[in-house]
Short mmCIF file of C-alpha atoms in Angstrom, two decimals:
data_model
loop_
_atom_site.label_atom_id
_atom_site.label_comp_id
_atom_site.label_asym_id
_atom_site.label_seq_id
_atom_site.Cartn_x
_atom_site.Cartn_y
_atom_site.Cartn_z
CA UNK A 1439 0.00 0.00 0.00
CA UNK A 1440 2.74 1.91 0.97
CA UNK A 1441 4.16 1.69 -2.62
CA UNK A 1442 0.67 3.06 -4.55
CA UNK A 1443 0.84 6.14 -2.11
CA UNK A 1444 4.80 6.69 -3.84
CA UNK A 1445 3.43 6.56 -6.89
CA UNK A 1446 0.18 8.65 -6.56
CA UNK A 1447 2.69 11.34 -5.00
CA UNK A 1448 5.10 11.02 -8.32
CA UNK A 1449 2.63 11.18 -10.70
CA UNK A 1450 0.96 14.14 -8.71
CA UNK A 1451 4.44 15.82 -8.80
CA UNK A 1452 5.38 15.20 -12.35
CA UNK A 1453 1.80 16.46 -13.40
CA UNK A 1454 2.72 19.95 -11.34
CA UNK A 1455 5.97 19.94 -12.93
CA UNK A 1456 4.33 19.78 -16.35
CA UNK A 1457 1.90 22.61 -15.78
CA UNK A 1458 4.39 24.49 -14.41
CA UNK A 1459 6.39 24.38 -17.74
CA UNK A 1460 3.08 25.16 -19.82
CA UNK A 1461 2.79 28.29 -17.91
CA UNK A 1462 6.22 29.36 -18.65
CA UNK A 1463 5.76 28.54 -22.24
CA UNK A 1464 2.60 30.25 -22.76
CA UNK A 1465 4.09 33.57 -21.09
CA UNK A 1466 7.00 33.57 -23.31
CA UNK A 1467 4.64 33.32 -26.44
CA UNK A 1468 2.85 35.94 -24.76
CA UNK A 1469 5.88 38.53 -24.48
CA UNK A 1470 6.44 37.28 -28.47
CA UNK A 1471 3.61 38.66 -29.38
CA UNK A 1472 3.62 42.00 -27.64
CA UNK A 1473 5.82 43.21 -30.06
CA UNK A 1474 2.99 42.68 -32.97
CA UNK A 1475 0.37 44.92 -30.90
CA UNK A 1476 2.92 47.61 -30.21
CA UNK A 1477 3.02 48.00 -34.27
CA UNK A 1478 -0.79 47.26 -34.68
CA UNK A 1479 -2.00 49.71 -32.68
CA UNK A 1480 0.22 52.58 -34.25
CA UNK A 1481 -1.82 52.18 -37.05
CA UNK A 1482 -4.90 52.75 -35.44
CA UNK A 1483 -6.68 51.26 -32.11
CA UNK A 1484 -8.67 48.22 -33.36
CA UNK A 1485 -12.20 48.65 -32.88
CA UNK A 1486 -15.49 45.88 -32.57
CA UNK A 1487 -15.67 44.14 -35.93
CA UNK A 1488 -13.18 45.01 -38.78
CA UNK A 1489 -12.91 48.89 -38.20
CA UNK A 1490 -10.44 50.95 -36.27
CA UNK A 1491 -10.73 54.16 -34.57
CA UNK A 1492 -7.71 56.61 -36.17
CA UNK A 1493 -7.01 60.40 -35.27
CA UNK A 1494 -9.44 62.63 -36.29
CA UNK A 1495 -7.62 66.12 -34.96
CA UNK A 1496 -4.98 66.82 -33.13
CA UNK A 1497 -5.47 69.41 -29.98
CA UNK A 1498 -2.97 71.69 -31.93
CA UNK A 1499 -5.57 71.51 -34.60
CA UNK A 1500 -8.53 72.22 -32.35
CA UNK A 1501 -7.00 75.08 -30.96
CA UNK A 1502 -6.24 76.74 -34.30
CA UNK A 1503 -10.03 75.95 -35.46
CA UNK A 1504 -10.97 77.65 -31.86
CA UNK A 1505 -8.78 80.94 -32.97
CA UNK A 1506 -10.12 81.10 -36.78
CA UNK A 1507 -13.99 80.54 -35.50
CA UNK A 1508 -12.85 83.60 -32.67
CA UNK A 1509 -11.23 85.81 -35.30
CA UNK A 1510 -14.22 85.86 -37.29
CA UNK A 1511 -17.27 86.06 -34.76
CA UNK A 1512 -19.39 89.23 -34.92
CA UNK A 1513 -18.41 91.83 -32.48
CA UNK A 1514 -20.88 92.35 -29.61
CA UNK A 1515 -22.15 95.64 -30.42
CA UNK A 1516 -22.47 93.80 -34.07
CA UNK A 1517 -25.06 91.31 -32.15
CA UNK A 1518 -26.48 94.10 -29.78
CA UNK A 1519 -28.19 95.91 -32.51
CA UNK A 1520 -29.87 92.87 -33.46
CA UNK A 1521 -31.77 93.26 -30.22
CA UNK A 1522 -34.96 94.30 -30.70
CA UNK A 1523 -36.59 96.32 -27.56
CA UNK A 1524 -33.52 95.97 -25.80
CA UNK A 1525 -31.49 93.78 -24.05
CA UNK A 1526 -33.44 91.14 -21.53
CA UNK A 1527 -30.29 89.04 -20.45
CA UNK A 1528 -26.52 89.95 -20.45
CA UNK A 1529 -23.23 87.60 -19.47
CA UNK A 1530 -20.27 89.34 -19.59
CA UNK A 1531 -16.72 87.29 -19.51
CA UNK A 1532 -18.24 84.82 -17.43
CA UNK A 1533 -15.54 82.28 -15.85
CA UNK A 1534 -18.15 79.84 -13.42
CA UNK A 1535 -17.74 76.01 -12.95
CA UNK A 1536 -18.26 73.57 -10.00
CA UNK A 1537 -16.04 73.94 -6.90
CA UNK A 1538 -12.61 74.76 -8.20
CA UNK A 1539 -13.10 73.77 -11.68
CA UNK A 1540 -13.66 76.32 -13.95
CA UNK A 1541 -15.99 75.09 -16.99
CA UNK A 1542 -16.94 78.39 -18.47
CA UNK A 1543 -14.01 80.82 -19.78
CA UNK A 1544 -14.73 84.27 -20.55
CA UNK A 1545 -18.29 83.17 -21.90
CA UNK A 1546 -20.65 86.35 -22.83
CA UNK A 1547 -24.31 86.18 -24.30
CA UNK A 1548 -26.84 88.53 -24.74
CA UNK A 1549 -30.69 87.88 -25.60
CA UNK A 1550 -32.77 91.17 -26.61
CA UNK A 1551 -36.40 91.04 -25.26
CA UNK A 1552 -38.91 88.33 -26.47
CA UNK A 1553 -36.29 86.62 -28.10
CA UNK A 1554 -35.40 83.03 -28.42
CA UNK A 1555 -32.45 81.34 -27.89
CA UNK A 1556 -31.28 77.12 -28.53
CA UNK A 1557 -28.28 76.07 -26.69
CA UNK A 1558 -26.56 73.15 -29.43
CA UNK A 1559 -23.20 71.36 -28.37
CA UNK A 1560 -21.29 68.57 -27.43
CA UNK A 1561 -21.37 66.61 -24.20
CA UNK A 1562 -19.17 68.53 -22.10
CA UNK A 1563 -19.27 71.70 -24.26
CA UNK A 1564 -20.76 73.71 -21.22
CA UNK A 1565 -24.82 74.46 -22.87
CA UNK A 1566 -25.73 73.26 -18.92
CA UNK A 1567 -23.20 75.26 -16.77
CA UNK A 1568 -24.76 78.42 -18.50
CA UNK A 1569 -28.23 78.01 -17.49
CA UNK A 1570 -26.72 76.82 -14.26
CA UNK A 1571 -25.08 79.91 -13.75
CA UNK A 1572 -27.82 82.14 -14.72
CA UNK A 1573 -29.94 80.69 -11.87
CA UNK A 1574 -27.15 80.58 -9.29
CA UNK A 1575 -26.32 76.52 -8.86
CA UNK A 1576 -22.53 77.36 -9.78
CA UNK A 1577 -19.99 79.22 -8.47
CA UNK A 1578 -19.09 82.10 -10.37
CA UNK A 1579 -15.38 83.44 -10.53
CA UNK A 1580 -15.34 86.72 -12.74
CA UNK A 1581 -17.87 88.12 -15.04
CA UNK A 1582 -21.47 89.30 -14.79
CA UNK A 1583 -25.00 88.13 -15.15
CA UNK A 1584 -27.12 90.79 -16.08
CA UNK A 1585 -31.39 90.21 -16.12
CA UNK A 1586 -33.07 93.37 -17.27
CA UNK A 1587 -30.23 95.93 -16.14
CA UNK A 1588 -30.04 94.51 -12.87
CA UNK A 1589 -27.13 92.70 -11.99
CA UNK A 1590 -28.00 89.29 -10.71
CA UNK A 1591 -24.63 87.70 -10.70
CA UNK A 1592 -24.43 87.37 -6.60
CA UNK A 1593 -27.72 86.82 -6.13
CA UNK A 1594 -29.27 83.29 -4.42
CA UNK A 1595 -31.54 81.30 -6.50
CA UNK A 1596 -34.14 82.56 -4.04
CA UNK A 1597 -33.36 86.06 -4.55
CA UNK A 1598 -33.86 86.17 -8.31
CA UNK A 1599 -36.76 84.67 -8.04
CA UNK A 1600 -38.03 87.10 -5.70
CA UNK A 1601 -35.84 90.02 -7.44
CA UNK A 1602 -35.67 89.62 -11.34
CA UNK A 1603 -38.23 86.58 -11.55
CA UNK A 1604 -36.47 83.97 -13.20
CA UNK A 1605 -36.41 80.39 -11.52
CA UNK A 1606 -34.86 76.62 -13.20
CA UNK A 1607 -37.90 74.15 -13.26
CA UNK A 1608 -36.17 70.98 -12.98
CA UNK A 1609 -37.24 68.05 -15.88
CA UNK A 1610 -40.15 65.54 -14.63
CA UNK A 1611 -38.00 62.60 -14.97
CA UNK A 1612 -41.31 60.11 -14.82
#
């Protein structure tokens, strides 16, 4: 009996022994190969099915777009006279985020009286940080909100409701 308990242990050992040498293998195959996907995904990230996902701009080129776009926007007395009846809201070189970030940089809009206005952008692109800051849920670093000549920038979301009359109804999520 003594002699089938040797051999169980043997055979157990020699199987560790063996899977122990398949793991070593299969890592070395593994480092091999790394090599390959260094060079595969210079040529673009591989994507789900065939496609890949390659470099669309560069921030050097988004910065440059930024400037031309800037260079050629109307100047603000060009969009005040478009104002009919006078200006309702102003936001003058706004800078306002969420506790020390700053999302909104130098941002100034004005909207003449009975006027409409769409926000369109990007995630991220701030369209919600400006209505935020209008109605006081951000904190504002520099620049002024001003509601029909009165300057509301300091103001509690209580106050300008009470003072200027503007409130943010939240969306009925149901």
């Amino acid at each position: 009996m003594a002699e089938a308990k040797k051999k169980a242990v043997a055979k157990k050992k020699s199987h560790a022994k063996k899977t122990a040498a398949k793991k070593t293998a299969a890592k070395k195959s593994a480092v091999k190969k790394a090599p390959a996907k260094k060079a595969a995904a210079k040529k673009g990230v591989s994507g789900y099915g065939s496609g890949s996902v390659e470099v669309v701009m560069s921030v050097d080129q988004v910065a440059k777009e930024a400037a031309s776009i800037a260079a050629n926007a109307p100047k603000v007395s060009e969009l005040d006279a478009l104002a009919d009846g006078g200006t309702f809201l102003s936001i003058n070189n706004l800078r306002a985020g969420y506790g020390k970030m700053e999302i909104l940089h130098d941002f100034s809009l004005r909207i003449g009286r009975g006027q409409s206005l769409c926000l369109i952008g990007p995630n991220g692109a701030g369209k919600s940080t400006v209505l935020h800051s209008i109605f006081g849920f951000t904190n504002i670093f520099s620049g002024s909100i001003v509601i029909e000549g009165q300057d509301v920038t300091k103001l509690t979301p209580s106050q300008k409701l009470a003072k200027a009359g503007i409130a943010y109804i939240l969306q009925d999520k149901s």
